[in-house]
Tab-separated table of C-alpha atoms and ligand atoms in Angstrom:
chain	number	residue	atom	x	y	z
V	74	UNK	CA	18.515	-14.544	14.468
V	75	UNK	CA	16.022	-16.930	13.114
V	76	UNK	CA	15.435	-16.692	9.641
V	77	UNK	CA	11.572	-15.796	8.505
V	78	UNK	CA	9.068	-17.127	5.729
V	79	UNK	CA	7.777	-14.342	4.170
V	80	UNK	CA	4.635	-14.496	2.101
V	81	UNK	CA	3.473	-11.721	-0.485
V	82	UNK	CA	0.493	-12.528	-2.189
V	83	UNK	CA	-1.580	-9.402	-3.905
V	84	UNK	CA	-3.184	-9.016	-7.689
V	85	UNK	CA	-1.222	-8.028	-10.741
V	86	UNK	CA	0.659	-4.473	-11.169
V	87	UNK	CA	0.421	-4.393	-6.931
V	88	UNK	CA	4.083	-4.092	-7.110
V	89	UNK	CA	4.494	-7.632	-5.744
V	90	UNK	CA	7.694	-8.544	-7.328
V	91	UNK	CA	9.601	-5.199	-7.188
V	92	UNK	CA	8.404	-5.283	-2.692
V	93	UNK	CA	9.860	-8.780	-2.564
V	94	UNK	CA	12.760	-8.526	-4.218
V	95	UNK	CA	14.073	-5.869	-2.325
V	96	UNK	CA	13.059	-7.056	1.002
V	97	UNK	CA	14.943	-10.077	0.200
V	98	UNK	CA	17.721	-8.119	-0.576
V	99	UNK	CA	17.527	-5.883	2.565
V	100	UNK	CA	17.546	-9.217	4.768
V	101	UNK	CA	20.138	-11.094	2.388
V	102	UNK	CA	16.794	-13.708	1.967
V	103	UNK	CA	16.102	-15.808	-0.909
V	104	UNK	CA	13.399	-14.006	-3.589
V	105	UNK	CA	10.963	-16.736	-5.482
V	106	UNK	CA	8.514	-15.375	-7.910
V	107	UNK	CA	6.301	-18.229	-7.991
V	108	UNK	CA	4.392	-16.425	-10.643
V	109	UNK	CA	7.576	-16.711	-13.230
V	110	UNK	CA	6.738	-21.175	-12.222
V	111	UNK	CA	3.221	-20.671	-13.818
V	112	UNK	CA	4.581	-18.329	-16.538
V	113	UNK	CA	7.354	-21.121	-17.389
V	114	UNK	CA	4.657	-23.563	-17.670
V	115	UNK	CA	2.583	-21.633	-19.949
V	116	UNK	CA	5.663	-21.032	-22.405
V	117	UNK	CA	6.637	-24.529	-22.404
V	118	UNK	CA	3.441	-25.063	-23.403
V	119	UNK	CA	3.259	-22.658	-26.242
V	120	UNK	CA	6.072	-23.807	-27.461
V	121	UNK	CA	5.248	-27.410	-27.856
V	122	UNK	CA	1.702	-26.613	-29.426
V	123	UNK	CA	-0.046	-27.510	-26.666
V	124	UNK	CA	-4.022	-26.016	-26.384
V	125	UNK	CA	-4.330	-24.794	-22.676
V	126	UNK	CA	-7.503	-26.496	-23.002
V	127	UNK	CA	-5.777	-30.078	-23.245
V	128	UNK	CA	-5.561	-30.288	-19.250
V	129	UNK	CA	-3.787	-33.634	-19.214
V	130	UNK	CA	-1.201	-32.234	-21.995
V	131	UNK	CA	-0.291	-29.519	-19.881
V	132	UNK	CA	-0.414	-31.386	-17.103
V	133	UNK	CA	2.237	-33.179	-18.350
V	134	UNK	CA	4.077	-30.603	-19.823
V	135	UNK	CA	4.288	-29.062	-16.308
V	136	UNK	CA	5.129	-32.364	-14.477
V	137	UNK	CA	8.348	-32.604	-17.004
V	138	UNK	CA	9.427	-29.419	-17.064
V	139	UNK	CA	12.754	-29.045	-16.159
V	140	UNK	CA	13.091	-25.355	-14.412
V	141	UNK	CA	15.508	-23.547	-12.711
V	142	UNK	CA	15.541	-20.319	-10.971
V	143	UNK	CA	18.385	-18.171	-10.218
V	144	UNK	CA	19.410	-14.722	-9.337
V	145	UNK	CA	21.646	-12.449	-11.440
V	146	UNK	CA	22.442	-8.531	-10.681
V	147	UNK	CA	19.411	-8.731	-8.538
V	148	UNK	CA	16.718	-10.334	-10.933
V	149	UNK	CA	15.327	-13.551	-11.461
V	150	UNK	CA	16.643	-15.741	-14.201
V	151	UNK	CA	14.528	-18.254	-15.053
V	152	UNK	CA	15.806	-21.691	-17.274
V	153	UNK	CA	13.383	-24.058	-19.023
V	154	UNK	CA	15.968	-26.966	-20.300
V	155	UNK	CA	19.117	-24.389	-19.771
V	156	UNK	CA	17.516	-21.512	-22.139
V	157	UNK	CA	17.251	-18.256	-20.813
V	158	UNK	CA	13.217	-17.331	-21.136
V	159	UNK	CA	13.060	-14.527	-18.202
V	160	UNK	CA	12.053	-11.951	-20.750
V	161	UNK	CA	9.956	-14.705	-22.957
V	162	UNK	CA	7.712	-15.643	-20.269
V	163	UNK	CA	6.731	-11.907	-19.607
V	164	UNK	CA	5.251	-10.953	-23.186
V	165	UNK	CA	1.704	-9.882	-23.182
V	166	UNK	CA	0.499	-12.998	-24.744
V	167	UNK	CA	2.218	-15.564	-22.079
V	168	UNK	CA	0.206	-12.602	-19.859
V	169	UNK	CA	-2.959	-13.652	-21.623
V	170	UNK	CA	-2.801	-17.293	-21.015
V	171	UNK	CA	-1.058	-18.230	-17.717
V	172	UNK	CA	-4.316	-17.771	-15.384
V	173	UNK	CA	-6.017	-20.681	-17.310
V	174	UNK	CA	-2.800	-23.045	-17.183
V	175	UNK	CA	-2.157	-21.457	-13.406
V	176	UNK	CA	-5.919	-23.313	-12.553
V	177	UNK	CA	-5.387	-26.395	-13.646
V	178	UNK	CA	-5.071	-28.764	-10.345
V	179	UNK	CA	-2.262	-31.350	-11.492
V	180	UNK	CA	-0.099	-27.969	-12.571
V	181	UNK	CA	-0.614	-25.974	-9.275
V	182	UNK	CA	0.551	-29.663	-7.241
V	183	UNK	CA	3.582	-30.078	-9.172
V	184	UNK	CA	4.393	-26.165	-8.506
V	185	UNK	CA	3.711	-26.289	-4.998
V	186	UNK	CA	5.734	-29.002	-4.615
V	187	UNK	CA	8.383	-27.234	-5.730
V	188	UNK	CA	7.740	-24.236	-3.899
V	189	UNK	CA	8.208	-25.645	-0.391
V	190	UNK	CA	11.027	-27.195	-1.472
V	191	UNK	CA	12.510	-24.178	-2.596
V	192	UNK	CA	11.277	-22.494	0.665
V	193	UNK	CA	12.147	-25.257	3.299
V	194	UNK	CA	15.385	-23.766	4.754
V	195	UNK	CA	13.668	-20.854	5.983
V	196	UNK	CA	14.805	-17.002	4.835
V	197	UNK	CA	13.077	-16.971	2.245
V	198	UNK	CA	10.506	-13.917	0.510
V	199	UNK	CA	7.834	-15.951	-1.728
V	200	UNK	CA	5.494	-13.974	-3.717
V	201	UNK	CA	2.544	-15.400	-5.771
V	202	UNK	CA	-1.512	-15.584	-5.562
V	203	UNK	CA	-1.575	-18.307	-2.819
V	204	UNK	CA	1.292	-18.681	-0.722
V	205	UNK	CA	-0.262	-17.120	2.744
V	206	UNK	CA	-3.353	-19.282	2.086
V	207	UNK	CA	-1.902	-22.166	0.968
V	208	UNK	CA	1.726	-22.627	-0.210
V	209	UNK	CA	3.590	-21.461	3.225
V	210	UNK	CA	0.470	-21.482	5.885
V	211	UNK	CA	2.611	-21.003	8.594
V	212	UNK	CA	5.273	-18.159	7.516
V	213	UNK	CA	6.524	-15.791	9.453
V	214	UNK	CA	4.762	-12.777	8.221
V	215	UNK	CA	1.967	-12.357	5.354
V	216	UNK	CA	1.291	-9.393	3.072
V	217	UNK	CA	-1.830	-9.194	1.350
V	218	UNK	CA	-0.095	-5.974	-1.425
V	219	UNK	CA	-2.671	-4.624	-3.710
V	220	UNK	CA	-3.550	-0.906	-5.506
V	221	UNK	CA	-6.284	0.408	-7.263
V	222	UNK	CA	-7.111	-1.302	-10.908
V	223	UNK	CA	-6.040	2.268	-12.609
V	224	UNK	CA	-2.855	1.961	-11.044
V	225	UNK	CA	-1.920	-1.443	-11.439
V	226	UNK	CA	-3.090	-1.307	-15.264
V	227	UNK	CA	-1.031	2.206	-15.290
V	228	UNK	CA	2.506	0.822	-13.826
V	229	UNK	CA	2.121	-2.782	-16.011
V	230	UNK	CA	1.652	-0.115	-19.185
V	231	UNK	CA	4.807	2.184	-18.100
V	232	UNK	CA	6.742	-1.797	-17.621
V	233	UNK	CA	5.800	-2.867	-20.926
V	234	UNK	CA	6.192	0.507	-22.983
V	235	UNK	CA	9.992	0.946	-21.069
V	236	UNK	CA	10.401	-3.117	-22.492
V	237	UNK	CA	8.775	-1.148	-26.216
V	238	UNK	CA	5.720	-3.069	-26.435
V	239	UNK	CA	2.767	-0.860	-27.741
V	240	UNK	CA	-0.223	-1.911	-25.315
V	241	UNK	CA	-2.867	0.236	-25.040
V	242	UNK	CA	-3.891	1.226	-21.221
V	243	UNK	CA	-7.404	-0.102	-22.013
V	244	UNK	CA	-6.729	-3.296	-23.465
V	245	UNK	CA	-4.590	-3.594	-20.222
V	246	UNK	CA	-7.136	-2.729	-17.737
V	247	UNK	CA	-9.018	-5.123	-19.718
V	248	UNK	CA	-6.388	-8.392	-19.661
V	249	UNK	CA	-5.581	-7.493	-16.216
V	250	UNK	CA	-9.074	-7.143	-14.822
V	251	UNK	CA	-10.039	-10.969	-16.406
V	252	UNK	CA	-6.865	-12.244	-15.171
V	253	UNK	CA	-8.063	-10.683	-11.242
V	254	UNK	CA	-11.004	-12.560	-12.016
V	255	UNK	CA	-10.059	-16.231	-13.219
V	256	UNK	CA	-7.396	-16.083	-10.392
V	257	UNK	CA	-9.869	-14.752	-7.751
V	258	UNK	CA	-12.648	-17.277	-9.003
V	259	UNK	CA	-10.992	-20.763	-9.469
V	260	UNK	CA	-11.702	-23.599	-7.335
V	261	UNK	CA	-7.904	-24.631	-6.592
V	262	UNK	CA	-5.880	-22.225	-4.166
V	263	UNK	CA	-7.635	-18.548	-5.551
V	264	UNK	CA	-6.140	-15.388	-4.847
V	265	UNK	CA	-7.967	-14.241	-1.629
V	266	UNK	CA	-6.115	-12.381	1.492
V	267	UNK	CA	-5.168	-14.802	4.142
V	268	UNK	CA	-7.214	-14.314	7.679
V	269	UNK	CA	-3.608	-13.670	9.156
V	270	UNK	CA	-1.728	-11.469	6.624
V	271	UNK	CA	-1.715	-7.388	6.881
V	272	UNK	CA	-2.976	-5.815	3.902
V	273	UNK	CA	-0.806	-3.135	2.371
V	274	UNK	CA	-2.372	-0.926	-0.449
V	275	UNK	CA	-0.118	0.608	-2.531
V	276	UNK	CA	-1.536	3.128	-4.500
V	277	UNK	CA	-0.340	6.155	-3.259
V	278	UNK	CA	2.850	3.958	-2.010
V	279	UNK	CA	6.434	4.341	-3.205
V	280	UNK	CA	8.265	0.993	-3.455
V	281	UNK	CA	10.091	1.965	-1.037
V	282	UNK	CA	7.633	3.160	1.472
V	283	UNK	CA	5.664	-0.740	1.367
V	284	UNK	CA	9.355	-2.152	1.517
V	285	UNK	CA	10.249	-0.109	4.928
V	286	UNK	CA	6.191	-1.147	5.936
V	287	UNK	CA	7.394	-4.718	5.568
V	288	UNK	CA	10.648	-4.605	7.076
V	289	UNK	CA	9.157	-3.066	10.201
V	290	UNK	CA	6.923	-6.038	10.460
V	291	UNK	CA	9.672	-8.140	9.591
V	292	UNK	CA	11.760	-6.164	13.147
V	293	UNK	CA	8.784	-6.254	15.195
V	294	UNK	CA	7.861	-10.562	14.460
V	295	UNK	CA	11.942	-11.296	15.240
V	296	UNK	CA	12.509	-9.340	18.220
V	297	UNK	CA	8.728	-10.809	19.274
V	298	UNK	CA	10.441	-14.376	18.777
V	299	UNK	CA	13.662	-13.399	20.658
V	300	UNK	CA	11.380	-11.701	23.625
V	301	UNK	CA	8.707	-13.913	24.179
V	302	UNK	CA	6.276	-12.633	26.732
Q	94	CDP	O1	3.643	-10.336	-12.201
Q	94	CDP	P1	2.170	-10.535	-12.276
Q	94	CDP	O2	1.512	-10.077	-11.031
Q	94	CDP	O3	1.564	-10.065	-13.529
Q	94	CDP	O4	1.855	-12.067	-12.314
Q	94	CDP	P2	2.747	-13.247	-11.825
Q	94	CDP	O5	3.055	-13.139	-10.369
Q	94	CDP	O6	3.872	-13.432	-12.772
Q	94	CDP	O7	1.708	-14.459	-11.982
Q	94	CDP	C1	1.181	-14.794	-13.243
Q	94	CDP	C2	-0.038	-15.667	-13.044
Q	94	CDP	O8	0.367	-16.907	-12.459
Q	94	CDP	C3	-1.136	-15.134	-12.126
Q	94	CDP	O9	-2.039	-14.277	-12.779
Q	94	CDP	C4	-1.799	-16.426	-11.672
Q	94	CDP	O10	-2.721	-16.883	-12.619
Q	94	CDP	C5	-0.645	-17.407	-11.610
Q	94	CDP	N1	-0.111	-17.579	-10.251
Q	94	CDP	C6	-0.791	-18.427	-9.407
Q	94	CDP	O11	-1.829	-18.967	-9.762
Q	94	CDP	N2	-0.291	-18.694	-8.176
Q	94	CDP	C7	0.831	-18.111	-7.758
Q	94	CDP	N3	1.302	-18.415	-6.548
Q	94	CDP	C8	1.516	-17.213	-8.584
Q	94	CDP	C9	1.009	-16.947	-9.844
């Protein structure tokens, strides 16, 4: 059975991640969270001192970085130079800061890049801001997942208390809200749904609900491929 692209773009708190991983997981596919590339980037930046402003610093800094993604008891590891940040690259602050390193041009190429590499065999689940539109134009299938701004800021607030962050739900709306809006507004690649990908909103969605959605889609595209009218 041929093996599909799948592309999952959507805003923050849509429940992006949690969909993806499990579909990949249902199909034995390969997850990438290309958001925990631009997250890695942003870290490696903090840590070396660099201002987000200094474009050609963190151009650089995202051009050397040597990352590595893997998979462990079903979540995504991710290694800047060997060391473990997975949890580091999800604190609020990194939160704060990754939209204005994510829209800087020279940092999106050398993520892309590495993207389609890391999606070229096929059977893979890739979820992000821009992968319909522009990472993997021509997957297979193409989710646009997204939920209402209350419940997005709600489930990131339940994440982050359950990790024992205090965050207040307001502040939240507020971070998530500007990050919706430098991601929706940039030049380069900004999150918008693709003309070809089926929008899924997931408000009053279970995870598993969009994930049997998907799947379904998923059933009808392969045995469309094997029956070809
Ligand atoms: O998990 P959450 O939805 O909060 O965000 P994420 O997927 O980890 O992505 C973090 C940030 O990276 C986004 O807000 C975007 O600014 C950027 N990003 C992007 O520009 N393009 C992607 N394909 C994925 C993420």
């Amino acid at each position: 059975m041929k093996r599909l692209t799948i592309a999952i773009d959507g805003p923050a708190g849509a429940g992006k991640s949690t969909v993806a991983r499990i579909v990949a997981q249902r199909l034995a596919y390969t997850y990438i969270d290309s958001g925990a590339m631009y997250r890695a980037v942003t870290w490696a930046v903090s840590r070396q001192a660099i201002a987000v402003t200094d474009r050609e610093a963190v151009i650089k800094a995202a051009r050397s970085l040597n990352l590595a993604l893997t998979y462990r008891d079903g979540k995504t590891q991710v290694l800047v130079d060997g060391e473990d940040v997975s949890e580091s690259i999800r604190t609020p602050e990194i939160s704060r800061q990754v939209s204005e390193v994510a829209k800087i041009g020279g940092v999106r190429e050398a993520m892309v890049r590495l993207q389609r590499q890391l999606a070229s065999f096929g059977g893979v689940v890739m979820d992000g801001r821009d992968i319909g539109t522009h990472v993997l134009p021509d997957a297979d299938i193409k989710i646009f997942l997204t939920a209402s701004i209350k419940e997005r800021a709600r489930r990131r607030w339940q994440e982050l208390s359950d990790k024992g962050y205090t965050v207040s739900l307001e502040d939240l709306t507020k971070d998530i809200s500007c990050r919706d809006r430098v991601d929706c507004e940039r030049d380069i690649a900004p999150l918008i749904q693709a003309a070809d990908a089926v929008l899924i909103d997931t408000t009053a969605l279970t995870i598993h609900q969009a994930v049997e959605q998907i799947l379904r889609l998923c059933e009808e595209r392969t045995s469309g491929l094997q029956n070809p009218s």
